[in-house]
Coordinates of C-alpha atoms in Angstrom, one line a residue:
Chain I
X1 CA -36.3 34.0 153.8
X2 CA -36.7 34.2 150.1
X3 CA -34.8 36.2 147.4
X4 CA -35.5 37.1 143.9
X5 CA -33.0 38.6 141.5
X6 CA -34.2 41.1 138.9
X7 CA -32.2 39.6 136.0
X8 CA -33.4 42.4 133.8
X9 CA -31.0 44.6 135.9
X10 CA -28.3 42.0 136.6
X11 CA -25.1 42.8 134.6
X12 CA -23.1 39.9 135.8
X13 CA -20.7 41.9 138.1
X14 CA -20.8 38.6 140.2
X15 CA -20.3 40.3 143.5
X16 CA -23.0 38.0 144.9
X17 CA -21.1 35.0 143.6
X18 CA -18.0 36.0 145.5
X19 CA -19.8 36.8 148.7
X20 CA -22.3 33.9 148.8
X21 CA -21.2 31.2 146.5
X22 CA -23.5 28.7 148.0
X23 CA -26.5 30.8 147.0
X24 CA -25.4 32.4 143.7
X25 CA -23.5 30.9 140.8
X26 CA -22.7 31.9 137.3
X27 CA -23.8 29.5 134.6
X28 CA -21.4 30.0 131.8
X29 CA -19.8 33.4 131.6
X30 CA -22.6 35.6 132.8
X31 CA -26.0 33.8 133.3
X32 CA -26.8 34.0 137.0
X33 CA -28.5 31.1 138.8
X34 CA -29.4 31.3 142.5
X35 CA -31.3 29.5 145.2
X36 CA -34.5 31.3 145.8
X37 CA -34.8 29.9 149.4
X38 CA -31.9 31.2 151.4
X39 CA -30.7 28.8 154.2
X40 CA -30.5 30.4 157.6
X41 CA -26.7 30.2 157.8
X42 CA -26.3 32.1 154.5
X43 CA -28.5 35.1 155.5
X44 CA -25.6 37.4 156.5
X45 CA -23.7 36.6 153.3
X46 CA -26.8 37.2 151.2
X47 CA -27.4 40.5 153.0
X48 CA -23.9 41.6 152.1
X49 CA -24.5 40.6 148.5
X50 CA -27.6 42.7 148.4
X51 CA -25.6 45.8 149.4
X52 CA -22.6 44.9 147.2
X53 CA -24.7 44.5 144.0
X54 CA -23.8 47.5 141.8
X55 CA -27.2 47.5 140.1
X56 CA -29.2 46.6 143.3
X57 CA -30.9 43.7 141.6
X58 CA -31.4 41.4 144.6
X59 CA -34.6 41.6 146.7
X60 CA -34.8 39.9 150.0
X61 CA -38.0 39.4 152.0
X62 CA -40.5 37.0 153.4
X63 CA -42.7 35.1 151.1
X64 CA -46.4 35.8 151.2
X65 CA -48.1 33.9 154.0
X66 CA -50.7 31.7 152.4
X67 CA -52.9 31.7 155.5
X68 CA -53.1 35.5 155.6
X69 CA -56.8 36.2 155.5
Chain U
X1 CA -66.0 56.1 144.3
X2 CA -64.8 57.9 147.3
X3 CA -63.5 61.4 146.8
X4 CA -60.0 60.5 148.1
X5 CA -58.6 57.9 145.7
X6 CA -56.5 56.5 148.6
X7 CA -59.7 55.2 150.1
X8 CA -62.4 52.8 149.0
X9 CA -62.2 49.1 148.1
X10 CA -59.7 47.7 145.6
X11 CA -59.8 44.2 144.2
X12 CA -56.8 42.7 142.3
X13 CA -57.5 39.7 140.2
X14 CA -54.4 37.6 139.6
X15 CA -51.9 36.6 142.3
X16 CA -48.7 36.3 140.5
X17 CA -45.8 38.8 140.0
X18 CA -47.9 41.7 138.7
X19 CA -50.6 41.2 141.3
X20 CA -48.2 41.1 144.2
X21 CA -46.1 44.0 143.1
X22 CA -49.3 46.1 142.5
X23 CA -50.7 45.2 145.9
X24 CA -47.4 46.3 147.6
X25 CA -47.3 49.5 145.5
X26 CA -50.9 50.4 146.4
X27 CA -49.9 50.5 150.1
X28 CA -46.6 52.3 149.4
X29 CA -48.7 54.9 147.6
X30 CA -50.9 55.4 150.6
X31 CA -53.9 53.3 149.9
X32 CA -55.7 52.7 153.2
X33 CA -58.9 50.8 152.1
X34 CA -59.6 47.1 152.1
X35 CA -57.5 45.2 149.5
X36 CA -58.4 41.8 148.2
X37 CA -56.1 39.7 145.9
X38 CA -57.8 36.8 144.0
X39 CA -55.7 33.9 142.6
X40 CA -56.7 30.8 140.8
X41 CA -53.7 28.8 142.1
X42 CA -53.5 27.6 145.7
X43 CA -50.0 28.9 146.1
X44 CA -49.2 32.4 147.1
X45 CA -47.3 34.4 144.4
X46 CA -44.2 32.7 143.2
X47 CA -41.5 33.4 140.7
X48 CA -41.7 31.6 137.3
X49 CA -38.4 32.1 135.5
X50 CA -36.5 29.6 137.8
X51 CA -39.1 26.9 136.8
X52 CA -37.5 26.3 133.4
X53 CA -33.9 26.7 134.7
X54 CA -32.9 25.9 138.3
X55 CA -35.9 23.7 138.9
X56 CA -35.4 21.5 135.8
X57 CA -31.7 21.4 136.5
X58 CA -32.5 20.0 139.9
X59 CA -30.7 22.8 141.8
X60 CA -33.9 24.4 143.4
X61 CA -37.1 22.7 144.6
X62 CA -40.2 23.8 142.7
X63 CA -42.0 24.9 145.9
X64 CA -39.2 27.2 147.0
X65 CA -39.7 30.0 144.4
X66 CA -42.2 32.0 146.5
X67 CA -41.7 35.7 145.7
X68 CA -40.3 37.8 148.6
X69 CA -42.5 40.7 149.5
X70 CA -41.1 44.2 149.5
X71 CA -43.6 45.0 152.3
X72 CA -46.7 43.2 153.6
X73 CA -49.5 44.5 151.4
X74 CA -52.0 43.9 154.2
X75 CA -54.3 42.2 151.7
X76 CA -57.0 39.6 152.0
X77 CA -55.8 36.7 149.9
X78 CA -58.4 34.7 148.1
X79 CA -56.3 31.8 146.7
X80 CA -57.5 28.7 145.0
X81 CA -60.5 30.4 143.5
X82 CA -61.0 31.5 139.9
X83 CA -62.7 34.7 138.9
X84 CA -65.5 33.8 136.5
X85 CA -67.0 37.1 135.6
X86 CA -67.1 40.8 135.9
X87 CA -70.1 43.1 136.2
X88 CA -68.7 46.6 135.5
X89 CA -72.0 48.3 136.2
X90 CA -72.6 46.8 139.6
X91 CA -68.8 46.9 140.1
X92 CA -68.5 43.3 141.2
X93 CA -66.0 40.5 140.5
X94 CA -67.8 37.1 140.3
X95 CA -65.9 34.1 141.8
X96 CA -66.2 30.3 141.0
X97 CA -67.4 29.6 144.6
X98 CA -70.5 31.7 144.0
X99 CA -69.3 34.8 145.9
X100 CA -69.0 38.2 144.4
X101 CA -66.5 40.9 145.4
X102 CA -67.5 44.5 145.3
X103 CA -64.9 47.1 144.2
X104 CA -64.4 50.8 143.7
X105 CA -61.3 50.1 141.5
X106 CA -60.3 46.8 140.0
X107 CA -56.9 45.7 138.7
X108 CA -56.8 42.8 136.2
X109 CA -53.5 40.9 136.3
X110 CA -54.7 37.4 135.2
X111 CA -51.7 36.8 132.9
X112 CA -51.4 33.8 130.7
X113 CA -51.5 30.0 130.8
X114 CA -49.6 27.4 128.7
X115 CA -51.1 26.7 125.3
X116 CA -52.0 23.0 125.4
X117 CA -51.4 20.4 122.7
X118 CA -54.5 20.8 120.5
X119 CA -55.6 17.1 120.5
X120 CA -57.0 16.4 123.9
X121 CA -56.5 12.6 123.8
X122 CA -52.9 12.9 122.8
X123 CA -52.4 15.7 125.3
X124 CA -53.7 13.4 128.1
X125 CA -51.1 10.7 127.4
X126 CA -48.9 10.0 130.4
X127 CA -45.5 11.7 129.8
X128 CA -46.9 14.8 127.9
X129 CA -46.3 18.1 129.8
X130 CA -46.7 21.8 129.5
X131 CA -44.6 24.1 131.7
X132 CA -46.2 27.2 133.3
X133 CA -47.0 26.5 137.0
X134 CA -44.8 25.3 139.8
X135 CA -46.9 22.1 139.8
X136 CA -46.0 21.5 136.1
X137 CA -42.3 22.1 137.0
X138 CA -42.5 19.7 139.9
X139 CA -43.9 16.9 137.8
X140 CA -41.6 17.5 134.9
X141 CA -38.5 17.7 137.2
X142 CA -39.4 14.4 138.8
X143 CA -39.7 12.7 135.5
X144 CA -36.4 14.2 134.3
X145 CA -34.7 13.0 137.4
X146 CA -35.9 9.4 136.6
X147 CA -33.6 9.5 133.6
X148 CA -35.7 9.3 130.4
X149 CA -33.9 8.2 127.3
X150 CA -35.2 11.0 125.1
X151 CA -37.3 14.1 125.5
X152 CA -39.2 15.7 122.7
X153 CA -39.7 19.5 123.0
X154 CA -42.3 21.0 120.7
X155 CA -41.6 24.7 120.0
X156 CA -38.2 26.4 120.1
X157 CA -39.2 29.7 121.7
X158 CA -37.6 30.7 125.0
X159 CA -39.3 28.2 127.2
X160 CA -38.8 25.3 124.8
X161 CA -35.1 26.2 124.3
X162 CA -34.5 26.5 128.1
X163 CA -36.1 23.1 128.6
X164 CA -33.9 21.6 125.9
X165 CA -30.8 23.2 127.5
X166 CA -31.7 21.8 131.0
X167 CA -32.2 18.3 129.5
X168 CA -28.8 18.4 127.8
X169 CA -27.1 19.6 130.9
X170 CA -28.6 16.5 132.7
X171 CA -27.3 14.3 130.0
X172 CA -30.7 13.5 128.5
X173 CA -31.1 13.2 124.7
X174 CA -33.4 15.9 123.3
X175 CA -35.3 16.4 120.1
X176 CA -36.6 19.9 119.5
X177 CA -39.3 20.4 116.8
X178 CA -39.9 24.0 115.5
X179 CA -42.3 25.0 112.8
X180 CA -40.4 28.2 112.0
X181 CA -36.9 28.5 110.4
X182 CA -35.0 28.4 113.7
X183 CA -35.0 28.6 117.5
X184 CA -36.0 32.0 119.0
X185 CA -36.7 33.4 115.5
X186 CA -40.0 35.1 116.5
X187 CA -38.3 37.1 119.2
X188 CA -34.8 37.6 117.7
X189 CA -35.2 37.3 113.9
X190 CA -33.4 35.1 111.4
X191 CA -29.8 36.2 112.0
X192 CA -29.7 35.3 115.7
X193 CA -31.9 32.3 115.1
X194 CA -28.9 30.9 113.1
X195 CA -26.7 31.4 116.1
X196 CA -29.3 29.8 118.4
X197 CA -29.5 26.8 116.1
X198 CA -25.8 26.4 116.0
X199 CA -25.7 26.7 119.8
X200 CA -28.3 23.9 120.3
X201 CA -26.7 21.6 117.8
X202 CA -23.2 22.1 119.4
X203 CA -24.8 20.9 122.6
X204 CA -26.1 17.8 121.0
X205 CA -29.7 18.8 120.5
X206 CA -31.5 17.0 117.7
X207 CA -33.0 20.2 116.3
X208 CA -35.6 19.9 113.6
X209 CA -36.8 23.2 112.0
X210 CA -39.5 23.9 109.4
X211 CA -41.3 20.9 110.6
X212 CA -44.5 20.3 112.6
X213 CA -45.5 17.5 114.8
X214 CA -48.5 15.8 113.2
X215 CA -49.3 13.3 116.0
X216 CA -48.2 12.2 119.5
X217 CA -48.1 8.5 119.7
X218 CA -49.1 6.5 122.8
X219 CA -49.0 2.9 124.0
X220 CA -51.1 1.8 126.9
X221 CA -51.8 5.4 127.7
X222 CA -48.1 6.4 127.8
X223 CA -46.4 8.7 125.4
X224 CA -43.9 6.8 123.3
X225 CA -43.0 9.1 120.4
X226 CA -44.2 11.4 117.7
X227 CA -44.8 11.7 113.9
X228 CA -43.5 14.7 112.0
X229 CA -44.9 16.4 108.9
X230 CA -41.9 15.4 106.8
X231 CA -42.7 11.7 107.4
X232 CA -40.0 11.2 110.0
X233 CA -40.6 9.9 113.5
X234 CA -39.0 10.1 116.9
X235 CA -39.1 7.7 119.8
X236 CA -39.2 9.5 123.2
X237 CA -40.3 9.0 126.8
X238 CA -41.4 12.5 127.6
X239 CA -42.9 15.3 125.5
X240 CA -42.9 18.9 126.6
X241 CA -45.4 21.1 124.7
X242 CA -43.9 24.6 124.6
X243 CA -46.3 26.3 122.2
X244 CA -46.4 29.7 123.9
X245 CA -49.1 31.2 126.1
X246 CA -52.8 32.0 126.0
X247 CA -54.1 35.1 127.8
X248 CA -56.6 34.5 130.5
X249 CA -59.4 36.7 129.3
X250 CA -62.3 34.2 128.9
X251 CA -63.8 35.2 132.3
X252 CA -64.3 38.7 130.8
X253 CA -66.4 37.6 127.9
X254 CA -69.5 39.6 129.1
X255 CA -67.6 42.5 130.7
X256 CA -67.7 44.7 127.6
X257 CA -63.9 45.3 127.6
X258 CA -61.7 45.4 124.5
X259 CA -60.3 41.9 125.3
X260 CA -58.9 39.6 122.7
X261 CA -56.2 37.0 122.1
X262 CA -53.5 39.7 122.7
X263 CA -55.0 40.8 126.0
X264 CA -57.0 43.7 127.2
X265 CA -56.4 47.0 125.5
X266 CA -55.5 49.9 127.9
X267 CA -54.2 53.4 127.7
X268 CA -50.7 54.5 128.6
X269 CA -51.9 54.8 132.2
X270 CA -53.0 51.2 132.4
X271 CA -56.7 52.1 132.3
X272 CA -58.7 49.4 130.5
X273 CA -60.5 50.3 127.3
X274 CA -64.0 49.1 126.7
X275 CA -65.3 47.5 123.5
X276 CA -66.2 50.9 122.0
X277 CA -62.7 52.2 122.5
X278 CA -63.7 54.3 125.5
X279 CA -61.3 54.3 128.4
X280 CA -62.7 53.2 131.8
X281 CA -61.7 55.0 134.9
X282 CA -62.0 52.2 137.5
X283 CA -60.6 49.2 135.7
X284 CA -56.8 48.9 135.3
X285 CA -54.7 46.2 133.8
X286 CA -51.0 45.1 134.3
X287 CA -48.6 42.4 133.2
X288 CA -49.0 39.7 130.5
X289 CA -52.7 40.5 130.1
X290 CA -52.2 44.1 129.2
X291 CA -52.0 45.5 125.6
X292 CA -50.8 49.0 125.6
X293 CA -49.7 51.8 123.2
X294 CA -46.0 52.5 123.0
X295 CA -44.6 55.7 121.5
X296 CA -41.2 54.2 120.6
X297 CA -42.9 51.7 118.3
X298 CA -45.2 54.0 116.4
X299 CA -47.8 53.9 119.2
X300 CA -48.6 50.3 118.2
X301 CA -50.3 48.4 120.9
X302 CA -47.8 46.0 122.5
X303 CA -48.4 42.8 124.5
X304 CA -45.4 41.6 126.5
X305 CA -44.8 38.5 128.5
X306 CA -41.7 39.9 130.3
X307 CA -40.9 39.7 134.0
X308 CA -39.7 43.3 134.1
X309 CA -42.8 44.6 132.3
X310 CA -45.0 42.9 134.9
X311 CA -43.2 44.7 137.7
X312 CA -43.0 48.1 136.1
X313 CA -46.6 48.1 134.8
X314 CA -48.0 47.0 138.1
X315 CA -46.3 49.9 139.8
X316 CA -47.6 52.4 137.3
X317 CA -51.1 50.9 137.5
X318 CA -51.1 51.0 141.3
X319 CA -49.9 54.6 141.3
X320 CA -52.6 55.7 138.9
X321 CA -55.3 53.8 140.8
X322 CA -54.7 56.0 143.9
X323 CA -53.8 59.3 142.2
X324 CA -56.0 62.1 140.9
X325 CA -55.9 62.5 137.1
X326 CA -53.1 65.2 136.7
X327 CA -50.7 63.2 138.9
X328 CA -51.0 60.0 136.9
X329 CA -48.0 58.5 135.1
X330 CA -47.6 56.8 131.8
X331 CA -46.1 53.3 131.4
X332 CA -43.4 53.9 128.9
X333 CA -40.8 51.3 130.0
X334 CA -38.7 50.0 127.1
X335 CA -39.2 46.2 126.9
X336 CA -36.3 44.2 128.4
X337 CA -36.0 40.5 128.8
X338 CA -33.5 37.8 129.4
X339 CA -33.0 34.1 128.9
X340 CA -30.2 31.7 129.9
X341 CA -29.6 28.6 127.9
X342 CA -26.7 26.4 126.8
X343 CA -24.5 28.5 129.1
X344 CA -25.3 31.7 127.3
X345 CA -26.9 34.8 128.7
X346 CA -29.2 36.3 126.1
X347 CA -30.8 39.7 126.8
X348 CA -32.9 42.0 124.7
X349 CA -34.0 45.6 124.9
X350 CA -36.6 47.2 122.7
X351 CA -38.6 45.2 120.2
X352 CA -36.5 43.2 117.8
X353 CA -39.6 42.2 115.9
X354 CA -40.1 45.9 115.1
X355 CA -37.2 46.0 112.6
X356 CA -36.3 45.6 109.0
X357 CA -32.5 45.4 109.4
X358 CA -29.9 44.1 111.8
X359 CA -26.2 44.6 112.3
X360 CA -23.7 42.9 114.6
X361 CA -22.3 46.0 116.3
X362 CA -19.9 44.2 118.7
X363 CA -18.5 40.8 119.1
X364 CA -19.3 38.1 116.5
X365 CA -21.2 34.9 115.9
X366 CA -17.9 33.1 115.9
X367 CA -16.9 34.4 119.3
X368 CA -20.3 33.5 120.7
X369 CA -20.6 36.9 122.3
X370 CA -22.1 39.8 120.5
X371 CA -24.5 42.7 120.4
X372 CA -27.0 42.7 117.6
X373 CA -28.6 46.1 116.9
X374 CA -31.9 46.2 115.1
X375 CA -33.2 49.1 113.0
X376 CA -36.5 50.1 111.5
X377 CA -36.5 52.7 108.7
X378 CA -33.2 54.2 109.8
X379 CA -33.6 54.3 113.6
X380 CA -32.5 51.9 116.3
X381 CA -35.4 50.0 117.8
X382 CA -33.8 47.1 119.6
X383 CA -30.6 45.4 120.7
X384 CA -29.8 41.9 121.7
X385 CA -26.7 40.9 123.7
X386 CA -25.3 37.4 124.0
X387 CA -22.9 37.3 126.9
X388 CA -22.4 41.0 126.8
X389 CA -25.1 42.2 129.1
X390 CA -23.2 45.2 130.4
X391 CA -23.9 46.9 127.0
X392 CA -27.6 46.7 127.3
X393 CA -28.1 50.0 129.0
X394 CA -26.0 51.9 126.4
X395 CA -28.2 50.6 123.6
X396 CA -31.4 51.3 125.6
X397 CA -30.3 54.9 125.6
X398 CA -29.9 54.9 121.8
X399 CA -33.4 53.3 121.5
X400 CA -35.0 55.9 123.8
X401 CA -33.4 58.7 121.9
X402 CA -34.4 57.3 118.5
X403 CA -30.7 57.2 117.4
X404 CA -29.8 56.6 113.8
X405 CA -29.5 53.1 112.4
X406 CA -27.0 51.6 111.8
X407 CA -25.0 52.9 114.7
X408 CA -21.9 54.6 113.5
X409 CA -18.4 53.2 114.1
X410 CA -17.5 54.0 117.6
X411 CA -21.1 54.2 118.8
X412 CA -20.3 51.5 121.3
X413 CA -16.7 50.6 122.0
X414 CA -14.7 52.6 119.5
X415 CA -14.3 49.6 117.2
X416 CA -15.5 49.6 113.6
X417 CA -18.7 47.7 113.1
X418 CA -18.1 43.9 112.7
X419 CA -20.6 43.6 109.8
X420 CA -19.9 46.2 107.2
X421 CA -23.5 46.4 106.0
X422 CA -26.8 45.8 107.8
X423 CA -28.7 42.8 106.6
X424 CA -32.4 42.0 106.7
X425 CA -33.5 41.2 110.2
X426 CA -35.8 38.4 108.9
X427 CA -38.5 38.7 111.4
X428 CA -41.0 36.0 110.4
X429 CA -44.8 36.2 110.5
X430 CA -45.7 35.0 114.0
X431 CA -48.3 32.7 112.6
X432 CA -45.6 30.5 111.2
X433 CA -44.1 29.7 114.6
X434 CA -44.8 26.8 116.9
X435 CA -44.7 29.1 119.9
X436 CA -46.1 32.6 120.3
X437 CA -43.7 35.5 120.4
X438 CA -43.1 37.0 123.8
X439 CA -43.5 40.4 122.4
X440 CA -46.5 41.0 120.1
X441 CA -47.0 44.2 118.1
X442 CA -50.8 44.2 117.8
X443 CA -51.6 47.2 115.6
X444 CA -52.6 50.7 116.3
X445 CA -56.3 50.8 117.3
X446 CA -57.3 49.6 120.7
X447 CA -60.4 47.9 119.3
X448 CA -59.0 46.6 116.1
X449 CA -58.5 43.0 117.4
X450 CA -61.6 43.0 119.5
X451 CA -63.2 39.6 119.9
X452 CA -65.8 38.6 122.4
X453 CA -64.3 35.4 123.5
X454 CA -66.4 32.5 124.8
X455 CA -64.8 29.4 126.1
X456 CA -65.5 26.3 124.1
X457 CA -66.2 24.1 127.2

């Protein structure tokens, strides 16, 4: 499972950092860094973060399958 | 072309952010025909912003930034093959492996590549890097992890500054060389460039402005240092060339499109314009490669290298590719981008380069958190926030409504303006910068900057 955060939308509400601190962290006061590959055991927390984000900036999905012909 | 635009064959050239989002949007809009996505890199679409941040910091592996899909675009992926030509009359895309792909409608999303160091022999020295692809990031991250004594970064645009920031965070000494008067000056103008310079120096960067690198020096094929135009030298183990981007248009040299160094001209609906200024109806463009007219900036053609623009423009292009004329939409998104470096979150809305004055509307340089508002002939055209991202939307509204510049007291948070008077925004001529600006105003006429480009090789 992969995530991408639309940092154009992100306003550093940091709900994701509270809910899934192993995946999301603030760098300084409001620059968000995150792990693009979500470990299996963090999936539920990340899904909660997706819903909790006030600006709906987190997209979760499968990466494109290279072999898809 | 089939009578129903949701049928027929669509080819997307370019398998990065814009190409993927367009492919998804085509299906969301009801496109039912065969869809092929062509990409030069072997990897499926991946996200690039983390490459100069998390990946260089060592907190994410370079091969983990694959972009999540919003939905499976049910596409045939032709990865690892370069498009080499376009025959708009026969409606075929030519590929490097000799094959050609027929299309009814084509989307060009070939983006940009890193501008290399201009001297090939010096560029080939071991330890000289550019940063654009995940492979670049993997190699550079590995060398940073090995603990070089000093890194030389050439160019203090966003990429160069983020690389310098990552190095400092890892405890590596860094020299940054910038031809212009300060870091980020092309994107943010002279006032914020002063803050950026102070920020870099406070974090121990050896920042050298108004200087060019005259030669990269090597010993036994390895990079060992560089000579500067002012006669000084630096000894370093690694060199990262961050001179901005080159648009991937060479493959279109014979296609008859208005393609030049700033990209491919298109109308507000992402339809490509040919070399006579006539709009095509079957070739669309999106992302870094597109050069489009924007009403907020006097209808000047804009070229943007922004993540958000790639997404928004891909969605508009996809919608218009499968919609009959009257249902088509314009791409009028206000440019927005972000950068994080030295612990700061820098965000911009509008086009700061389209300005003559700037005022610090909230916060201050001393507090290291602020909103700078840019004006052009008495109206607000851009705003930049440093660690005040929540205000961005407010200023976007002022830009969209062509609000008066300078913003009156109380326009934002009820406080009087921090600077009493606007000062010149000091946007330099982009030709004087080491790196290219990430937003380029390219003039009014779609064909004004037309060049037929032929690759030197």
